[in-house]
Short mmCIF file of C-alpha atoms in Angstrom, two decimals:
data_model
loop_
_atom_site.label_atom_id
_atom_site.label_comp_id
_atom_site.label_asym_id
_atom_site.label_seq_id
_atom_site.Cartn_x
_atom_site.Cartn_y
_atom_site.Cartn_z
CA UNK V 1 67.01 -12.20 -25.82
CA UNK V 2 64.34 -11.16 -23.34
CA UNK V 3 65.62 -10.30 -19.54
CA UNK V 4 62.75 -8.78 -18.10
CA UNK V 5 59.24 -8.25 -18.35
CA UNK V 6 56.86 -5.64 -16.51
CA UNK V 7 53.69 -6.04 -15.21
CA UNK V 8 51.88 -4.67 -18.47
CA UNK V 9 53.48 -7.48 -20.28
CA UNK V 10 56.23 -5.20 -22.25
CA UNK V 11 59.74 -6.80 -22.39
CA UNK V 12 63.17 -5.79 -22.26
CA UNK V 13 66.49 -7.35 -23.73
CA UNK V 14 68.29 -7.00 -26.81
CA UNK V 15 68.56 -8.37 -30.35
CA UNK V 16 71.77 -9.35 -32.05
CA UNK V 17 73.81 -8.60 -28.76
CA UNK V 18 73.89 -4.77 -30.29
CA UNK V 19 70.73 -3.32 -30.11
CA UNK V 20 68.83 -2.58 -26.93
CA UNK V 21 64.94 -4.02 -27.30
CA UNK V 22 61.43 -3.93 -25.92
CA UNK V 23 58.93 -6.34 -27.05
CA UNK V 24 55.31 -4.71 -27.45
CA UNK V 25 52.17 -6.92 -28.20
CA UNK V 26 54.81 -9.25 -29.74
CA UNK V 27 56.78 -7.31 -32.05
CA UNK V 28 60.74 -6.06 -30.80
CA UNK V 29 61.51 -2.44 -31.25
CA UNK V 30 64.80 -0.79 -31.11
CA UNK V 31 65.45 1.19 -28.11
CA UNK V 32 67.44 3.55 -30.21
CA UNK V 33 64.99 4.59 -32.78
CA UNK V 34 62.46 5.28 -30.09
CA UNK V 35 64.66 8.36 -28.70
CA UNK V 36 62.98 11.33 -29.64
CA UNK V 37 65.28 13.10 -32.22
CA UNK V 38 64.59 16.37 -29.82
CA UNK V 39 66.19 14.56 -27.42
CA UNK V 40 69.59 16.85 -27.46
CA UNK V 41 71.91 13.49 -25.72
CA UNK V 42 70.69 11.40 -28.42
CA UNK V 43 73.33 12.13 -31.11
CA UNK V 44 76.03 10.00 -30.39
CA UNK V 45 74.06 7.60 -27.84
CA UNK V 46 73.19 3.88 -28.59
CA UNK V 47 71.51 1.07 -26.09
CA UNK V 48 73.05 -1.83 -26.77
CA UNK V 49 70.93 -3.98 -23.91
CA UNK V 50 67.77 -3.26 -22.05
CA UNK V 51 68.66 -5.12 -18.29
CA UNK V 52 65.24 -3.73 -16.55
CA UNK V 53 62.15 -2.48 -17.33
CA UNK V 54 59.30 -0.93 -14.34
CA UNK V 55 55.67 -0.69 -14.74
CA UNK V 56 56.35 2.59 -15.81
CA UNK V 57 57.92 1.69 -19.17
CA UNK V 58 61.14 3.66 -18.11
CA UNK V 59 64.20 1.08 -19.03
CA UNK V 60 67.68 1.14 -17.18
CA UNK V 61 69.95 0.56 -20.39
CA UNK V 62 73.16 0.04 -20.85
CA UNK V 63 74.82 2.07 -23.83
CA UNK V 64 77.56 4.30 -25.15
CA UNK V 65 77.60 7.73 -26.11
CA UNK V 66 80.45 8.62 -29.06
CA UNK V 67 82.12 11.34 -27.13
CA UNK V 68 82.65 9.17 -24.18
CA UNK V 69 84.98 6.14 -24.18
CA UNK V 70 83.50 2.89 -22.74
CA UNK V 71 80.21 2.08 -21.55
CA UNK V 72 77.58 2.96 -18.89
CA UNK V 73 74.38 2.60 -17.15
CA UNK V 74 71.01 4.55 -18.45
CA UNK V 75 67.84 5.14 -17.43
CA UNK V 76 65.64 5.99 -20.40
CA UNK V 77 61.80 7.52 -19.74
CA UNK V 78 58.97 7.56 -21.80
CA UNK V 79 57.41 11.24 -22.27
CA UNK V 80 54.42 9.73 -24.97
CA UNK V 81 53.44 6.03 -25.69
CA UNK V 82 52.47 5.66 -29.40
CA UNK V 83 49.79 3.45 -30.73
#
């Protein structure tokens, strides 16, 4: 499901009501495979629905990290866009 789109036509929502998505040039990616595996909050940590996205790219998620009952509220930021 798509609930928002930015000015550079990339869209946020989810897929499957699990998996945090953005839509780019038409094809849905998972939010959670796009966290670099440097990334040292990433173990433990999945997006289960992308609410906003800026022109920016940077997506205000909410998630749930393993070691942390319940869920929040994240913002996730690009550091490199891939072709």
């Amino acid at each position: 499901f798509a609930l928002r789109l930015n000015n550079q036509g990339v869209v946020a929502g989810y897929w499957a009501g699990v998996f945090a998505t953005v839509w780019l040039e038409g094809h849905g990616r998972d939010l959670n495979w796009l966290i670099s595996s440097a990334d040292p909050l990433r173990p433990g940590f999945h997006a289960l629905q992308a609410h906003l996205i800026n022109d920016r790219n940077e997506v205000f998620v909410e998630g749930e990290r393993a070691e942390v009952p319940g869920l929040g509220f994240f913002l996730l930021c690009p550091v490199e866009l891939e072709e």
